[in-house]
Short mmCIF file of N, CA and C in Angstrom, two decimals:
data_model
loop_
_atom_site.label_atom_id
_atom_site.label_comp_id
_atom_site.label_asym_id
_atom_site.label_seq_id
_atom_site.Cartn_x
_atom_site.Cartn_y
_atom_site.Cartn_z
N GLN W 1 -74.31 1.98 83.01
CA GLN W 1 -73.58 0.57 83.08
C GLN W 1 -73.98 -0.04 81.45
N VAL W 2 -74.86 -0.18 80.98
CA VAL W 2 -75.19 -0.70 79.91
C VAL W 2 -74.30 -0.12 78.62
N GLN W 3 -73.75 -0.59 78.00
CA GLN W 3 -73.11 0.00 76.61
C GLN W 3 -73.47 -0.60 75.19
N LEU W 4 -74.12 0.12 74.34
CA LEU W 4 -74.05 -0.35 73.15
C LEU W 4 -73.24 0.23 72.06
N VAL W 5 -72.66 -0.70 71.25
CA VAL W 5 -71.31 -0.57 70.39
C VAL W 5 -72.19 -0.97 68.66
N GLU W 6 -72.10 -0.10 67.92
CA GLU W 6 -72.47 -0.44 66.38
C GLU W 6 -71.26 -0.65 65.76
N SER W 7 -71.72 -1.33 64.32
CA SER W 7 -70.64 -1.44 63.56
C SER W 7 -71.26 -1.70 62.32
N GLY W 8 -70.35 -1.60 61.24
CA GLY W 8 -70.96 -2.13 59.89
C GLY W 8 -71.58 -1.10 58.86
N GLY W 9 -71.45 0.21 59.60
CA GLY W 9 -71.94 1.22 58.81
C GLY W 9 -70.91 1.54 57.63
N GLY W 10 -71.33 2.32 56.82
CA GLY W 10 -70.48 2.83 55.52
C GLY W 10 -70.99 3.22 54.13
N LEU W 11 -70.48 3.73 53.22
CA LEU W 11 -71.00 3.97 51.99
C LEU W 11 -71.13 2.97 50.95
N VAL W 12 -72.55 2.52 50.47
CA VAL W 12 -72.70 1.81 49.40
C VAL W 12 -73.84 2.48 48.52
N GLN W 13 -73.78 1.72 47.20
CA GLN W 13 -74.70 2.20 46.30
C GLN W 13 -76.02 1.70 46.39
N ALA W 14 -77.08 2.61 45.71
CA ALA W 14 -78.42 2.23 45.54
C ALA W 14 -78.30 0.83 44.92
N GLY W 15 -79.39 0.06 45.90
CA GLY W 15 -79.53 -1.23 45.73
C GLY W 15 -78.53 -2.25 46.22
N GLY W 16 -77.37 -1.73 47.16
CA GLY W 16 -76.83 -2.61 47.75
C GLY W 16 -77.19 -3.16 49.13
N SER W 17 -76.40 -3.32 49.83
CA SER W 17 -76.62 -4.25 51.17
C SER W 17 -75.63 -3.95 52.16
N LEU W 18 -75.90 -3.90 53.37
CA LEU W 18 -75.22 -3.33 54.70
C LEU W 18 -75.89 -4.38 55.65
N ARG W 19 -74.76 -4.63 56.54
CA ARG W 19 -75.34 -5.26 57.63
C ARG W 19 -74.81 -4.84 58.86
N LEU W 20 -75.65 -4.09 59.52
CA LEU W 20 -75.35 -3.51 61.15
C LEU W 20 -75.24 -4.61 62.08
N SER W 21 -74.17 -4.35 63.03
CA SER W 21 -74.50 -4.81 64.61
C SER W 21 -74.26 -3.97 65.21
N CYS W 22 -74.64 -4.74 66.46
CA CYS W 22 -74.83 -3.84 68.10
C CYS W 22 -74.27 -5.08 68.64
N ALA W 23 -73.45 -4.74 69.74
CA ALA W 23 -72.91 -5.63 71.01
C ALA W 23 -73.06 -4.56 71.89
N ALA W 24 -74.09 -5.41 73.03
CA ALA W 24 -74.46 -4.84 73.99
C ALA W 24 -73.53 -5.56 75.31
N SER W 25 -73.37 -4.54 76.43
CA SER W 25 -72.49 -5.35 77.22
C SER W 25 -73.07 -4.36 78.69
N GLY W 26 -73.09 -4.96 79.91
CA GLY W 26 -72.98 -4.37 81.28
C GLY W 26 -74.73 -4.38 81.83
N GLY W 27 -75.33 -5.35 81.02
CA GLY W 27 -76.86 -5.62 81.49
C GLY W 27 -77.32 -6.61 81.02
N PRO W 28 -78.58 -6.70 81.46
CA PRO W 28 -79.16 -8.21 81.00
C PRO W 28 -79.89 -8.08 79.83
N PHE W 29 -79.25 -8.30 78.66
CA PHE W 29 -79.65 -8.06 77.33
C PHE W 29 -80.71 -8.99 77.12
N SER W 30 -80.89 -10.08 77.60
CA SER W 30 -82.04 -11.04 76.93
C SER W 30 -83.39 -10.91 77.16
N MET W 31 -83.67 -9.90 78.20
CA MET W 31 -84.88 -9.25 78.61
C MET W 31 -85.44 -8.11 78.11
N TYR W 32 -84.58 -7.49 77.16
CA TYR W 32 -85.00 -6.32 76.91
C TYR W 32 -85.26 -6.27 75.34
N THR W 33 -86.53 -5.79 74.85
CA THR W 33 -86.63 -5.60 73.42
C THR W 33 -85.25 -4.80 72.94
N MET W 34 -85.03 -4.89 71.49
CA MET W 34 -83.82 -4.06 71.00
C MET W 34 -84.61 -3.45 69.86
N GLY W 35 -84.14 -2.35 69.24
CA GLY W 35 -84.49 -1.86 68.37
C GLY W 35 -83.31 -0.83 67.50
N TRP W 36 -83.62 -0.79 66.43
CA TRP W 36 -82.61 0.22 65.34
C TRP W 36 -83.33 1.81 65.25
N PHE W 37 -82.88 2.53 65.53
CA PHE W 37 -83.76 4.04 64.98
C PHE W 37 -82.64 4.66 63.83
N ARG W 38 -82.90 5.27 63.16
CA ARG W 38 -82.14 6.43 62.28
C ARG W 38 -82.57 7.85 62.38
N GLN W 39 -81.61 8.66 62.05
CA GLN W 39 -81.59 10.14 61.90
C GLN W 39 -80.94 10.60 61.05
N ALA W 40 -81.68 11.22 59.82
CA ALA W 40 -81.03 12.05 58.79
C ALA W 40 -80.93 13.51 58.91
N PRO W 41 -80.03 13.95 58.37
CA PRO W 41 -79.81 15.31 58.72
C PRO W 41 -80.89 16.16 58.83
N GLY W 42 -81.44 16.90 59.61
CA GLY W 42 -82.38 18.16 59.71
C GLY W 42 -83.94 17.12 60.18
N LYS W 43 -83.85 16.01 60.47
CA LYS W 43 -84.86 15.05 60.61
C LYS W 43 -85.05 14.83 62.01
N GLU W 44 -85.80 14.23 62.70
CA GLU W 44 -86.22 13.57 63.87
C GLU W 44 -85.71 12.00 63.76
N ARG W 45 -85.35 11.66 64.94
CA ARG W 45 -84.74 10.11 64.80
C ARG W 45 -86.13 9.64 64.89
N GLU W 46 -85.90 8.27 63.94
CA GLU W 46 -87.20 7.73 63.58
C GLU W 46 -87.06 6.32 63.89
N PHE W 47 -88.01 5.52 64.19
CA PHE W 47 -87.98 4.26 64.27
C PHE W 47 -87.70 3.43 62.96
N VAL W 48 -86.97 2.22 63.05
CA VAL W 48 -86.87 1.58 62.00
C VAL W 48 -87.44 0.00 62.11
N ALA W 49 -86.83 -0.49 63.46
CA ALA W 49 -87.20 -1.93 63.58
C ALA W 49 -87.14 -2.11 65.16
N THR W 50 -87.68 -3.02 65.64
CA THR W 50 -87.84 -3.61 66.89
C THR W 50 -87.92 -4.97 67.12
N ILE W 51 -87.46 -6.13 68.04
CA ILE W 51 -87.05 -7.07 68.15
C ILE W 51 -87.44 -7.40 69.67
N ASN W 52 -88.50 -8.27 70.30
CA ASN W 52 -88.67 -8.42 71.40
C ASN W 52 -87.50 -9.44 72.27
N TYR W 53 -87.99 -9.83 73.35
CA TYR W 53 -86.75 -10.55 73.97
C TYR W 53 -86.35 -12.14 73.29
N SER W 54 -87.70 -12.43 73.05
CA SER W 54 -87.15 -13.97 72.13
C SER W 54 -87.48 -13.79 70.73
N GLY W 55 -87.45 -12.54 69.99
CA GLY W 55 -87.26 -12.62 68.62
C GLY W 55 -88.79 -12.97 68.13
N SER W 56 -89.72 -13.09 69.14
CA SER W 56 -91.18 -13.54 68.61
C SER W 56 -91.81 -12.52 67.90
N VAL W 57 -91.66 -11.11 68.19
CA VAL W 57 -92.20 -10.08 67.93
C VAL W 57 -91.60 -9.20 67.27
N ILE W 58 -91.61 -8.72 66.37
CA ILE W 58 -90.46 -8.10 65.36
C ILE W 58 -91.59 -6.85 64.89
N ARG W 59 -91.09 -5.62 64.68
CA ARG W 59 -91.84 -4.67 63.86
C ARG W 59 -90.92 -3.66 63.16
N TYR W 60 -91.33 -3.64 61.99
CA TYR W 60 -90.43 -2.66 61.19
C TYR W 60 -91.53 -1.50 60.61
N ALA W 61 -90.56 -0.57 60.37
CA ALA W 61 -91.23 0.79 59.79
C ALA W 61 -91.81 0.44 58.45
N ASP W 62 -92.68 1.18 58.04
CA ASP W 62 -93.29 0.62 56.61
C ASP W 62 -92.37 1.04 55.68
N SER W 63 -91.50 1.98 55.83
CA SER W 63 -90.36 2.44 54.67
C SER W 63 -89.43 1.32 54.58
N VAL W 64 -89.19 0.13 55.41
CA VAL W 64 -88.04 -0.49 55.28
C VAL W 64 -88.63 -1.96 55.27
N LYS W 65 -89.95 -2.30 55.34
CA LYS W 65 -90.37 -3.70 55.45
C LYS W 65 -90.28 -4.02 54.15
N GLY W 66 -89.69 -5.43 54.22
CA GLY W 66 -89.29 -6.29 53.00
C GLY W 66 -88.21 -6.02 52.54
N ARG W 67 -87.37 -5.21 53.17
CA ARG W 67 -86.09 -4.88 52.91
C ARG W 67 -85.20 -4.96 53.91
N PHE W 68 -85.32 -4.73 55.10
CA PHE W 68 -84.58 -4.74 56.34
C PHE W 68 -84.82 -5.94 56.99
N THR W 69 -84.14 -6.64 57.98
CA THR W 69 -84.41 -7.99 58.53
C THR W 69 -83.51 -7.58 60.01
N ILE W 70 -84.30 -7.36 61.00
CA ILE W 70 -83.72 -7.31 62.30
C ILE W 70 -83.41 -8.82 63.04
N SER W 71 -82.54 -9.04 63.81
CA SER W 71 -82.50 -10.53 64.29
C SER W 71 -81.38 -10.13 65.60
N ARG W 72 -81.62 -11.25 66.61
CA ARG W 72 -80.60 -11.26 67.99
C ARG W 72 -80.14 -12.75 68.32
N ASP W 73 -79.07 -12.35 69.02
CA ASP W 73 -78.49 -13.20 69.27
C ASP W 73 -78.19 -13.33 70.85
N ASN W 74 -79.03 -13.76 71.96
CA ASN W 74 -79.06 -13.73 73.53
C ASN W 74 -77.96 -14.33 74.01
N THR W 75 -77.29 -15.28 73.10
CA THR W 75 -75.92 -15.69 73.88
C THR W 75 -75.01 -14.81 73.76
N LYS W 76 -74.95 -14.25 72.26
CA LYS W 76 -73.55 -13.50 72.32
C LYS W 76 -74.05 -11.79 72.36
N LYS W 77 -75.38 -11.76 72.63
CA LYS W 77 -75.48 -10.25 73.16
C LYS W 77 -75.59 -9.20 72.30
N THR W 78 -76.02 -9.53 71.08
CA THR W 78 -75.64 -9.38 69.64
C THR W 78 -77.11 -8.65 69.21
N VAL W 79 -77.28 -7.64 68.12
CA VAL W 79 -78.60 -7.73 67.19
C VAL W 79 -78.14 -6.89 66.14
N SER W 80 -78.80 -7.45 65.17
CA SER W 80 -78.33 -6.89 63.72
C SER W 80 -79.37 -6.54 62.71
N LEU W 81 -79.16 -5.89 62.18
CA LEU W 81 -79.77 -5.42 60.82
C LEU W 81 -79.35 -5.80 59.54
N GLN W 82 -79.83 -6.45 58.70
CA GLN W 82 -79.40 -6.88 57.44
C GLN W 82 -80.27 -5.73 56.32
N MET W 83 -79.91 -4.74 55.85
CA MET W 83 -80.12 -4.04 54.87
C MET W 83 -80.22 -4.11 53.40
N ASN W 84 -81.11 -4.56 52.62
CA ASN W 84 -80.99 -4.97 51.17
C ASN W 84 -81.54 -4.01 50.55
N SER W 85 -81.09 -3.96 49.30
CA SER W 85 -82.18 -2.79 48.17
C SER W 85 -82.22 -1.55 48.89
N LEU W 86 -81.10 -1.14 49.22
CA LEU W 86 -80.85 0.21 49.72
C LEU W 86 -80.91 1.33 48.71
N LYS W 87 -81.78 2.48 49.58
CA LYS W 87 -82.15 3.53 48.69
C LYS W 87 -81.54 4.78 49.35
N PRO W 88 -81.62 5.89 48.26
CA PRO W 88 -80.50 6.96 49.11
C PRO W 88 -81.28 7.79 50.35
N GLU W 89 -82.75 7.41 50.42
CA GLU W 89 -83.62 7.98 51.51
C GLU W 89 -83.21 6.97 52.86
N ASP W 90 -82.61 5.86 52.60
CA ASP W 90 -81.69 5.24 53.63
C ASP W 90 -80.77 6.11 54.46
N THR W 91 -80.00 6.85 53.75
CA THR W 91 -78.98 7.60 54.29
C THR W 91 -79.48 8.08 55.75
N ALA W 92 -78.55 7.94 56.71
CA ALA W 92 -79.06 8.36 57.88
C ALA W 92 -77.87 7.63 59.01
N VAL W 93 -77.81 8.24 60.22
CA VAL W 93 -77.04 7.75 61.21
C VAL W 93 -78.10 6.69 61.96
N TYR W 94 -77.62 5.34 62.05
CA TYR W 94 -78.19 4.59 62.73
C TYR W 94 -77.91 4.02 64.22
N TYR W 95 -79.01 3.88 64.94
CA TYR W 95 -78.54 4.03 66.38
C TYR W 95 -79.35 2.53 66.84
N CYS W 96 -78.36 2.12 67.92
CA CYS W 96 -78.99 1.03 68.39
C CYS W 96 -79.70 1.23 69.69
N ASN W 97 -80.77 0.69 70.08
CA ASN W 97 -81.55 0.82 71.53
C ASN W 97 -81.84 0.14 72.19
N GLN W 98 -81.95 0.25 73.37
CA GLN W 98 -82.06 -0.74 74.25
C GLN W 98 -82.53 -0.03 75.56
N ASN W 99 -84.14 -0.25 75.93
CA ASN W 99 -84.95 0.61 76.69
C ASN W 99 -84.17 2.07 76.72
N ASN W 100 -83.56 2.74 77.60
CA ASN W 100 -83.19 4.03 77.70
C ASN W 100 -82.01 4.24 77.34
N TYR W 101 -81.15 3.00 76.78
CA TYR W 101 -79.84 3.57 76.08
C TYR W 101 -79.56 3.38 74.99
N TRP W 102 -78.65 4.04 74.44
CA TRP W 102 -78.46 4.15 72.93
C TRP W 102 -77.16 4.05 72.68
N GLY W 103 -76.61 3.44 71.53
CA GLY W 103 -75.37 3.60 71.04
C GLY W 103 -74.66 4.85 70.17
N GLN W 104 -73.50 4.88 69.69
CA GLN W 104 -72.80 5.91 69.29
C GLN W 104 -73.31 6.25 68.01
N GLY W 105 -73.98 5.53 67.21
CA GLY W 105 -74.63 5.54 66.19
C GLY W 105 -73.64 5.37 65.01
N THR W 106 -73.97 4.83 64.21
CA THR W 106 -72.94 4.60 62.73
C THR W 106 -73.87 4.99 61.67
N GLN W 107 -72.85 5.52 60.61
CA GLN W 107 -73.32 6.48 59.62
C GLN W 107 -73.74 5.34 58.53
N VAL W 108 -74.53 5.38 57.72
CA VAL W 108 -74.82 4.94 56.65
C VAL W 108 -75.48 5.78 55.25
N THR W 109 -74.63 5.62 54.38
CA THR W 109 -74.81 6.59 53.11
C THR W 109 -75.18 5.65 51.89
N VAL W 110 -75.96 5.98 51.30
CA VAL W 110 -76.61 5.39 49.92
C VAL W 110 -76.38 6.17 48.88
N SER W 111 -75.67 5.99 48.06
CA SER W 111 -75.19 6.96 46.81
C SER W 111 -76.49 6.53 45.70
N SER W 112 -76.49 7.72 44.74
CA SER W 112 -77.27 7.27 43.57
C SER W 112 -76.82 8.61 42.45
#
């Protein structure tokens, strides 16, 4: 019943920025930790960032810390990922996660 829909992916040059958004529906969004994961070709899906129900506990992968910012709006039932200073190694399909649910993924490609 829970559905997650990402948006905001695209092609950007190294050093640029993108903002990803995930809209949730069909479930009690506010009580779940939300996360962003990514998967590059030939690699396993990896953790990027999570934010708990209140926004008080936020975690980032070391590879994105200081460059990416996760946030959420419980009234709009959205979670966002602001990505700055993008690097070619950030190229991947980015997935929104809530518990056992996943979005369809959105492609982020960083050129150099």
